[in-house]
Amino acid sequence: MMSLSVSVSQPLSKVNSSDRSMSKQNLAIPTSPAARVDATFLLSDLPEFTVHDVDGERPSEKALAQRVSDHIANDRYGLAIQSLVKTLTDVEPDEPYWEDIKHLNLGERDLCSVHNLEDFCAGLEELDISNNNIAHLEGAPLTLRRLNVNSNALSSLTAWSHLMNLQYLDISHNSVESLDGLSVLYHLRELRADDNRVSSLDGITGLDGLLKLSVKNNNLKALDLEGAQL
């Protein structure tokens, strides 16, 4: 049982002497302005019930869209993906067929990242992203065989381990100082690394499948190919 107390301010009336014989359980009619009546009610327990989310308490679709928009605006990857999707749409308007694309040219598109490209073009084999501002290649599809990253912002910090299937690579006109990161590209057949800051061929001398190499206009002072598999 549940108890509920209620306090009511009302005037109390005087009780006539003839009413004094009334049972003590009877209440006097309130008429006096200075008195208060306190009454207690006994309520039956409510049956158990389940609380469900109310649609009105959830964020509206508009609010959710705004939240996502705000998140993207503050997320550099979100902005990069947004830019990539726009570029893909401009180049290949038929979005349902993106995953079937084998050759893609995104050169001179003011891109700073290829983040999530692997999700959109999972079967890509040849990619040209020359003349952009790309510093990292995370998101490039691992299916790539040919990659042109000429004239970008690559450095020695750029990771290559996810691109082990590359056979042709052009990283000319970047800021690469070391080729050590390319040592995992076992299938590489041709490498163009002109106009960088390379001072040593360490990293590629063990690539026994490499057939063509161009490293013009770098910082090479001496060339020691002893033990190289070139």
PDB file of C-alpha atoms in Angstrom:
ATOM      1  CA  MET A   1       0.000   0.000   0.000  1.00  0.00           C
ATOM      2  CA  MET A   2       1.113   3.588  -0.646  1.00  0.00           C
ATOM      3  CA  SER A   3       0.459   6.478   1.766  1.00  0.00           C
ATOM      4  CA  LEU A   4      -0.295   9.981   0.521  1.00  0.00           C
ATOM      5  CA  SER A   5      -0.589  12.966   2.860  1.00  0.00           C
ATOM      6  CA  VAL A   6      -2.413  16.119   1.828  1.00  0.00           C
ATOM      7  CA  SER A   7      -2.502  19.386   3.721  1.00  0.00           C
ATOM      8  CA  VAL A   8      -5.349  21.791   2.888  1.00  0.00           C
ATOM      9  CA  SER A   9      -5.788  25.333   4.142  1.00  0.00           C
ATOM     10  CA  GLN A  10      -9.477  26.075   4.766  1.00  0.00           C
ATOM     11  CA  PRO A  11     -11.545  27.841   7.430  1.00  0.00           C
ATOM     12  CA  LEU A  12     -12.807  25.594  10.246  1.00  0.00           C
ATOM     13  CA  SER A  13     -16.353  25.908  11.620  1.00  0.00           C
ATOM     14  CA  LYS A  14     -17.234  25.690  15.268  1.00  0.00           C
ATOM     15  CA  VAL A  15     -18.584  22.368  16.450  1.00  0.00           C
ATOM     16  CA  ASN A  16     -21.982  22.555  18.131  1.00  0.00           C
ATOM     17  CA  SER A  17     -22.377  20.987  21.510  1.00  0.00           C
ATOM     18  CA  SER A  18     -25.067  18.732  20.069  1.00  0.00           C
ATOM     19  CA  ASP A  19     -22.502  17.233  17.792  1.00  0.00           C
ATOM     20  CA  ARG A  20     -20.143  16.304  20.602  1.00  0.00           C
ATOM     21  CA  SER A  21     -21.687  12.889  20.708  1.00  0.00           C
ATOM     22  CA  MET A  22     -20.473  12.169  17.225  1.00  0.00           C
ATOM     23  CA  SER A  23     -17.881   9.505  16.794  1.00  0.00           C
ATOM     24  CA  LYS A  24     -14.280  10.644  17.147  1.00  0.00           C
ATOM     25  CA  GLN A  25     -13.786   9.447  13.624  1.00  0.00           C
ATOM     26  CA  ASN A  26     -16.056  12.189  12.271  1.00  0.00           C
ATOM     27  CA  LEU A  27     -14.468  15.381  11.035  1.00  0.00           C
ATOM     28  CA  ALA A  28     -15.671  18.899  11.774  1.00  0.00           C
ATOM     29  CA  ILE A  29     -16.559  21.055   8.773  1.00  0.00           C
ATOM     30  CA  PRO A  30     -13.681  23.521   8.342  1.00  0.00           C
ATOM     31  CA  THR A  31     -14.671  27.184   8.574  1.00  0.00           C
ATOM     32  CA  SER A  32     -11.996  28.878  10.688  1.00  0.00           C
ATOM     33  CA  PRO A  33      -9.378  30.746   8.595  1.00  0.00           C
ATOM     34  CA  ALA A  34      -6.636  30.002  11.098  1.00  0.00           C
ATOM     35  CA  ALA A  35      -6.929  26.223  10.991  1.00  0.00           C
ATOM     36  CA  ARG A  36      -5.554  23.587   8.579  1.00  0.00           C
ATOM     37  CA  VAL A  37      -6.824  20.130   7.775  1.00  0.00           C
ATOM     38  CA  ASP A  38      -4.407  17.272   7.318  1.00  0.00           C
ATOM     39  CA  ALA A  39      -5.792  14.195   5.636  1.00  0.00           C
ATOM     40  CA  THR A  40      -4.086  10.937   4.903  1.00  0.00           C
ATOM     41  CA  PHE A  41      -5.186   8.619   2.088  1.00  0.00           C
ATOM     42  CA  LEU A  42      -4.157   5.045   1.560  1.00  0.00           C
ATOM     43  CA  LEU A  43      -3.546   4.174  -2.088  1.00  0.00           C
ATOM     44  CA  SER A  44      -3.166   0.762  -3.613  1.00  0.00           C
ATOM     45  CA  ASP A  45       0.240  -0.062  -5.117  1.00  0.00           C
ATOM     46  CA  LEU A  46       0.466   0.520  -8.849  1.00  0.00           C
ATOM     47  CA  PRO A  47       1.138  -2.507 -11.022  1.00  0.00           C
ATOM     48  CA  GLU A  48       4.671  -2.925 -12.356  1.00  0.00           C
ATOM     49  CA  PHE A  49       5.317  -1.349 -15.736  1.00  0.00           C
ATOM     50  CA  THR A  50       8.148  -0.996 -18.192  1.00  0.00           C
ATOM     51  CA  VAL A  51       9.612   2.382 -19.053  1.00  0.00           C
ATOM     52  CA  HIS A  52      10.116   2.858 -22.782  1.00  0.00           C
ATOM     53  CA  ASP A  53      12.031   5.607 -24.537  1.00  0.00           C
ATOM     54  CA  VAL A  54       9.728   8.309 -25.726  1.00  0.00           C
ATOM     55  CA  ASP A  55      10.378   9.575 -29.217  1.00  0.00           C
ATOM     56  CA  GLY A  56       9.991  13.106 -28.005  1.00  0.00           C
ATOM     57  CA  GLU A  57      12.931  12.659 -25.637  1.00  0.00           C
ATOM     58  CA  ARG A  58      15.271  11.552 -28.399  1.00  0.00           C
ATOM     59  CA  PRO A  59      17.186  14.009 -30.565  1.00  0.00           C
ATOM     60  CA  SER A  60      15.289  14.874 -33.699  1.00  0.00           C
ATOM     61  CA  GLU A  61      16.692  13.881 -37.098  1.00  0.00           C
ATOM     62  CA  LYS A  62      17.535  17.513 -37.703  1.00  0.00           C
ATOM     63  CA  ALA A  63      19.443  17.693 -34.426  1.00  0.00           C
ATOM     64  CA  LEU A  64      21.333  14.502 -35.243  1.00  0.00           C
ATOM     65  CA  ALA A  65      22.215  15.791 -38.694  1.00  0.00           C
ATOM     66  CA  GLN A  66      23.492  19.010 -37.148  1.00  0.00           C
ATOM     67  CA  ARG A  67      25.539  17.046 -34.636  1.00  0.00           C
ATOM     68  CA  VAL A  68      27.142  14.984 -37.402  1.00  0.00           C
ATOM     69  CA  SER A  69      27.772  18.150 -39.381  1.00  0.00           C
ATOM     70  CA  ASP A  70      29.469  19.766 -36.381  1.00  0.00           C
ATOM     71  CA  HIS A  71      31.563  16.636 -35.850  1.00  0.00           C
ATOM     72  CA  ILE A  72      32.708  16.620 -39.461  1.00  0.00           C
ATOM     73  CA  ALA A  73      33.536  20.306 -39.304  1.00  0.00           C
ATOM     74  CA  ASN A  74      35.857  19.658 -36.342  1.00  0.00           C
ATOM     75  CA  ASP A  75      37.369  16.449 -37.666  1.00  0.00           C
ATOM     76  CA  ARG A  76      40.214  16.791 -40.151  1.00  0.00           C
ATOM     77  CA  TYR A  77      39.579  13.292 -41.434  1.00  0.00           C
ATOM     78  CA  GLY A  78      35.902  14.105 -41.805  1.00  0.00           C
ATOM     79  CA  LEU A  79      36.736  17.114 -43.934  1.00  0.00           C
ATOM     80  CA  ALA A  80      39.226  15.070 -45.963  1.00  0.00           C
ATOM     81  CA  ILE A  81      36.655  12.344 -46.609  1.00  0.00           C
ATOM     82  CA  GLN A  82      34.088  14.957 -47.552  1.00  0.00           C
ATOM     83  CA  SER A  83      36.533  16.434 -50.063  1.00  0.00           C
ATOM     84  CA  LEU A  84      37.421  12.995 -51.428  1.00  0.00           C
ATOM     85  CA  VAL A  85      33.768  12.038 -51.932  1.00  0.00           C
ATOM     86  CA  LYS A  86      33.107  15.309 -53.751  1.00  0.00           C
ATOM     87  CA  THR A  87      36.093  14.696 -56.033  1.00  0.00           C
ATOM     88  CA  LEU A  88      35.030  11.116 -56.714  1.00  0.00           C
ATOM     89  CA  THR A  89      31.541  12.322 -57.559  1.00  0.00           C
ATOM     90  CA  ASP A  90      32.959  14.873 -59.994  1.00  0.00           C
ATOM     91  CA  VAL A  91      35.188  12.307 -61.689  1.00  0.00           C
ATOM     92  CA  GLU A  92      32.901   9.270 -61.487  1.00  0.00           C
ATOM     93  CA  PRO A  93      29.257  10.376 -61.014  1.00  0.00           C
ATOM     94  CA  ASP A  94      27.963   6.784 -60.920  1.00  0.00           C
ATOM     95  CA  GLU A  95      28.547   6.042 -57.251  1.00  0.00           C
ATOM     96  CA  PRO A  96      27.150   2.464 -57.321  1.00  0.00           C
ATOM     97  CA  TYR A  97      30.020   1.504 -59.636  1.00  0.00           C
ATOM     98  CA  TRP A  98      32.879   3.000 -57.614  1.00  0.00           C
ATOM     99  CA  GLU A  99      33.821  -0.378 -56.191  1.00  0.00           C
ATOM    100  CA  ASP A 100      34.294  -1.705 -59.734  1.00  0.00           C
ATOM    101  CA  ILE A 101      36.705   1.036 -60.836  1.00  0.00           C
ATOM    102  CA  LYS A 102      40.172  -0.240 -61.798  1.00  0.00           C
ATOM    103  CA  HIS A 103      41.788   2.991 -63.022  1.00  0.00           C
ATOM    104  CA  LEU A 104      41.303   6.376 -61.366  1.00  0.00           C
ATOM    105  CA  ASN A 105      42.832   9.790 -62.062  1.00  0.00           C
ATOM    106  CA  LEU A 106      42.498  12.286 -59.197  1.00  0.00           C
ATOM    107  CA  GLY A 107      45.409  14.469 -60.249  1.00  0.00           C
ATOM    108  CA  GLU A 108      45.287  18.232 -59.559  1.00  0.00           C
ATOM    109  CA  ARG A 109      42.208  18.041 -57.330  1.00  0.00           C
ATOM    110  CA  ASP A 110      43.537  19.898 -54.284  1.00  0.00           C
ATOM    111  CA  LEU A 111      43.364  16.733 -52.183  1.00  0.00           C
ATOM    112  CA  CYS A 112      45.201  16.443 -48.877  1.00  0.00           C
ATOM    113  CA  SER A 113      44.309  12.824 -48.128  1.00  0.00           C
ATOM    114  CA  VAL A 114      43.045   9.559 -49.628  1.00  0.00           C
ATOM    115  CA  HIS A 115      41.610   8.461 -46.297  1.00  0.00           C
ATOM    116  CA  ASN A 116      38.811   5.903 -46.808  1.00  0.00           C
ATOM    117  CA  LEU A 117      39.445   5.586 -50.556  1.00  0.00           C
ATOM    118  CA  GLU A 118      39.778   1.832 -50.003  1.00  0.00           C
ATOM    119  CA  ASP A 119      36.169   1.765 -48.779  1.00  0.00           C
ATOM    120  CA  PHE A 120      34.870   3.458 -51.917  1.00  0.00           C
ATOM    121  CA  CYS A 121      37.135   1.854 -54.547  1.00  0.00           C
ATOM    122  CA  ALA A 122      38.140  -1.483 -53.070  1.00  0.00           C
ATOM    123  CA  GLY A 123      39.223  -2.996 -56.408  1.00  0.00           C
ATOM    124  CA  LEU A 124      41.393  -0.124 -57.638  1.00  0.00           C
ATOM    125  CA  GLU A 125      44.608  -1.149 -59.430  1.00  0.00           C
ATOM    126  CA  GLU A 126      45.925   2.124 -60.916  1.00  0.00           C
ATOM    127  CA  LEU A 127      45.750   5.496 -59.164  1.00  0.00           C
ATOM    128  CA  ASP A 128      47.051   8.897 -60.226  1.00  0.00           C
ATOM    129  CA  ILE A 129      46.980  11.467 -57.400  1.00  0.00           C
ATOM    130  CA  SER A 130      49.772  13.671 -58.724  1.00  0.00           C
ATOM    131  CA  ASN A 131      49.852  17.424 -58.102  1.00  0.00           C
ATOM    132  CA  ASN A 132      47.941  17.462 -54.830  1.00  0.00           C
ATOM    133  CA  ASN A 133      48.953  18.101 -51.221  1.00  0.00           C
ATOM    134  CA  ILE A 134      48.999  14.534 -49.908  1.00  0.00           C
ATOM    135  CA  ALA A 135      51.447  13.675 -47.121  1.00  0.00           C
ATOM    136  CA  HIS A 136      50.181  10.244 -46.068  1.00  0.00           C
ATOM    137  CA  LEU A 137      48.737   7.336 -48.003  1.00  0.00           C
ATOM    138  CA  GLU A 138      46.588   5.699 -45.331  1.00  0.00           C
ATOM    139  CA  GLY A 139      43.372   4.674 -47.037  1.00  0.00           C
ATOM    140  CA  ALA A 140      44.909   3.850 -50.415  1.00  0.00           C
ATOM    141  CA  PRO A 141      43.584   0.451 -51.569  1.00  0.00           C
ATOM    142  CA  LEU A 142      45.963  -2.447 -50.986  1.00  0.00           C
ATOM    143  CA  THR A 143      45.020  -3.743 -54.460  1.00  0.00           C
ATOM    144  CA  LEU A 144      47.021  -0.971 -56.164  1.00  0.00           C
ATOM    145  CA  ARG A 145      49.592  -2.046 -58.752  1.00  0.00           C
ATOM    146  CA  ARG A 146      50.509   1.389 -60.141  1.00  0.00           C
ATOM    147  CA  LEU A 147      50.633   4.604 -58.117  1.00  0.00           C
ATOM    148  CA  ASN A 148      51.594   8.105 -59.217  1.00  0.00           C
ATOM    149  CA  VAL A 149      52.119  10.477 -56.266  1.00  0.00           C
ATOM    150  CA  ASN A 150      54.273  12.939 -58.200  1.00  0.00           C
ATOM    151  CA  SER A 151      54.340  16.497 -56.782  1.00  0.00           C
ATOM    152  CA  ASN A 152      52.772  16.081 -53.363  1.00  0.00           C
ATOM    153  CA  ALA A 153      53.893  16.429 -49.734  1.00  0.00           C
ATOM    154  CA  LEU A 154      55.334  12.966 -49.100  1.00  0.00           C
ATOM    155  CA  SER A 155      58.194  12.626 -46.627  1.00  0.00           C
ATOM    156  CA  SER A 156      60.268   9.865 -45.078  1.00  0.00           C
ATOM    157  CA  LEU A 157      57.466   9.401 -42.515  1.00  0.00           C
ATOM    158  CA  THR A 158      55.026   8.173 -45.149  1.00  0.00           C
ATOM    159  CA  ALA A 159      53.995   4.541 -44.516  1.00  0.00           C
ATOM    160  CA  TRP A 160      54.039   2.003 -47.345  1.00  0.00           C
ATOM    161  CA  SER A 161      53.472  -1.347 -45.640  1.00  0.00           C
ATOM    162  CA  HIS A 162      49.838  -1.575 -46.782  1.00  0.00           C
ATOM    163  CA  LEU A 163      50.831  -1.162 -50.459  1.00  0.00           C
ATOM    164  CA  MET A 164      52.925  -4.292 -50.862  1.00  0.00           C
ATOM    165  CA  ASN A 165      51.388  -5.111 -54.255  1.00  0.00           C
ATOM    166  CA  LEU A 166      52.807  -2.021 -55.968  1.00  0.00           C
ATOM    167  CA  GLN A 167      54.739  -2.685 -59.170  1.00  0.00           C
ATOM    168  CA  TYR A 168      55.138   0.902 -60.396  1.00  0.00           C
ATOM    169  CA  LEU A 169      55.656   3.929 -58.142  1.00  0.00           C
ATOM    170  CA  ASP A 170      56.354   7.573 -58.931  1.00  0.00           C
ATOM    171  CA  ILE A 171      57.190   9.750 -55.902  1.00  0.00           C
ATOM    172  CA  SER A 172      59.102  12.439 -57.795  1.00  0.00           C
ATOM    173  CA  HIS A 173      58.916  16.072 -56.648  1.00  0.00           C
ATOM    174  CA  ASN A 174      58.234  15.435 -52.968  1.00  0.00           C
ATOM    175  CA  SER A 175      60.241  15.881 -49.760  1.00  0.00           C
ATOM    176  CA  VAL A 176      61.466  12.316 -49.320  1.00  0.00           C
ATOM    177  CA  GLU A 177      64.863  12.048 -47.616  1.00  0.00           C
ATOM    178  CA  SER A 178      65.043   8.280 -47.195  1.00  0.00           C
ATOM    179  CA  LEU A 179      63.850   5.297 -49.191  1.00  0.00           C
ATOM    180  CA  ASP A 180      63.916   2.934 -46.214  1.00  0.00           C
ATOM    181  CA  GLY A 181      60.134   2.770 -46.086  1.00  0.00           C
ATOM    182  CA  LEU A 182      60.038   1.237 -49.560  1.00  0.00           C
ATOM    183  CA  SER A 183      61.890  -1.896 -48.454  1.00  0.00           C
ATOM    184  CA  VAL A 184      58.544  -3.721 -48.011  1.00  0.00           C
ATOM    185  CA  LEU A 185      57.540  -3.243 -51.665  1.00  0.00           C
ATOM    186  CA  TYR A 186      58.810  -6.640 -52.796  1.00  0.00           C
ATOM    187  CA  HIS A 187      56.888  -6.608 -56.078  1.00  0.00           C
ATOM    188  CA  LEU A 188      58.147  -3.185 -57.187  1.00  0.00           C
ATOM    189  CA  ARG A 189      59.424  -3.210 -60.777  1.00  0.00           C
ATOM    190  CA  GLU A 190      59.884   0.512 -61.477  1.00  0.00           C
ATOM    191  CA  LEU A 191      60.586   3.434 -59.133  1.00  0.00           C
ATOM    192  CA  ARG A 192      60.820   7.100 -60.013  1.00  0.00           C
ATOM    193  CA  ALA A 193      62.020   9.298 -57.153  1.00  0.00           C
ATOM    194  CA  ASP A 194      63.458  12.335 -58.953  1.00  0.00           C
ATOM    195  CA  ASP A 195      63.700  15.763 -57.312  1.00  0.00           C
ATOM    196  CA  ASN A 196      63.603  14.733 -53.665  1.00  0.00           C
ATOM    197  CA  ARG A 197      66.168  14.889 -50.833  1.00  0.00           C
ATOM    198  CA  VAL A 198      67.338  11.298 -50.999  1.00  0.00           C
ATOM    199  CA  SER A 199      70.933  10.835 -49.817  1.00  0.00           C
ATOM    200  CA  SER A 200      71.128   7.047 -49.899  1.00  0.00           C
ATOM    201  CA  LEU A 201      69.632   4.096 -51.726  1.00  0.00           C
ATOM    202  CA  ASP A 202      69.325   2.110 -48.517  1.00  0.00           C
ATOM    203  CA  GLY A 203      65.931   0.491 -48.427  1.00  0.00           C
ATOM    204  CA  ILE A 204      65.661  -0.453 -52.080  1.00  0.00           C
ATOM    205  CA  THR A 205      68.939  -2.256 -52.719  1.00  0.00           C
ATOM    206  CA  GLY A 206      67.339  -5.477 -51.529  1.00  0.00           C
ATOM    207  CA  LEU A 207      64.424  -5.289 -53.975  1.00  0.00           C
ATOM    208  CA  ASP A 208      65.566  -7.955 -56.419  1.00  0.00           C
ATOM    209  CA  GLY A 209      62.536  -7.422 -58.666  1.00  0.00           C
ATOM    210  CA  LEU A 210      63.300  -3.738 -59.306  1.00  0.00           C
ATOM    211  CA  LEU A 211      64.083  -3.269 -63.012  1.00  0.00           C
ATOM    212  CA  LYS A 212      63.997   0.529 -63.478  1.00  0.00           C
ATOM    213  CA  LEU A 213      65.177   3.238 -61.108  1.00  0.00           C
ATOM    214  CA  SER A 214      65.346   7.011 -61.521  1.00  0.00           C
ATOM    215  CA  VAL A 215      66.671   9.202 -58.698  1.00  0.00           C
ATOM    216  CA  LYS A 216      67.758  12.346 -60.538  1.00  0.00           C
ATOM    217  CA  ASN A 217      68.231  15.638 -58.690  1.00  0.00           C
ATOM    218  CA  ASN A 218      68.640  14.307 -55.163  1.00  0.00           C
ATOM    219  CA  ASN A 219      71.337  14.573 -52.474  1.00  0.00           C
ATOM    220  CA  LEU A 220      73.256  11.462 -53.462  1.00  0.00           C
ATOM    221  CA  LYS A 221      76.992  11.976 -52.929  1.00  0.00           C
ATOM    222  CA  ALA A 222      78.156   8.454 -53.652  1.00  0.00           C
ATOM    223  CA  LEU A 223      76.593   5.320 -55.044  1.00  0.00           C
ATOM    224  CA  ASP A 224      77.511   2.031 -53.436  1.00  0.00           C
ATOM    225  CA  LEU A 225      75.682  -0.880 -55.033  1.00  0.00           C
ATOM    226  CA  GLU A 226      77.796  -3.610 -53.483  1.00  0.00           C
ATOM    227  CA  GLY A 227      75.512  -6.458 -52.513  1.00  0.00           C
ATOM    228  CA  ALA A 228      72.552  -4.802 -54.162  1.00  0.00           C
ATOM    229  CA  GLN A 229      70.011  -6.983 -55.914  1.00  0.00           C
ATOM    230  CA  LEU A 230      69.256  -4.366 -58.563  1.00  0.00           C
TER     231      LEU A 230
END
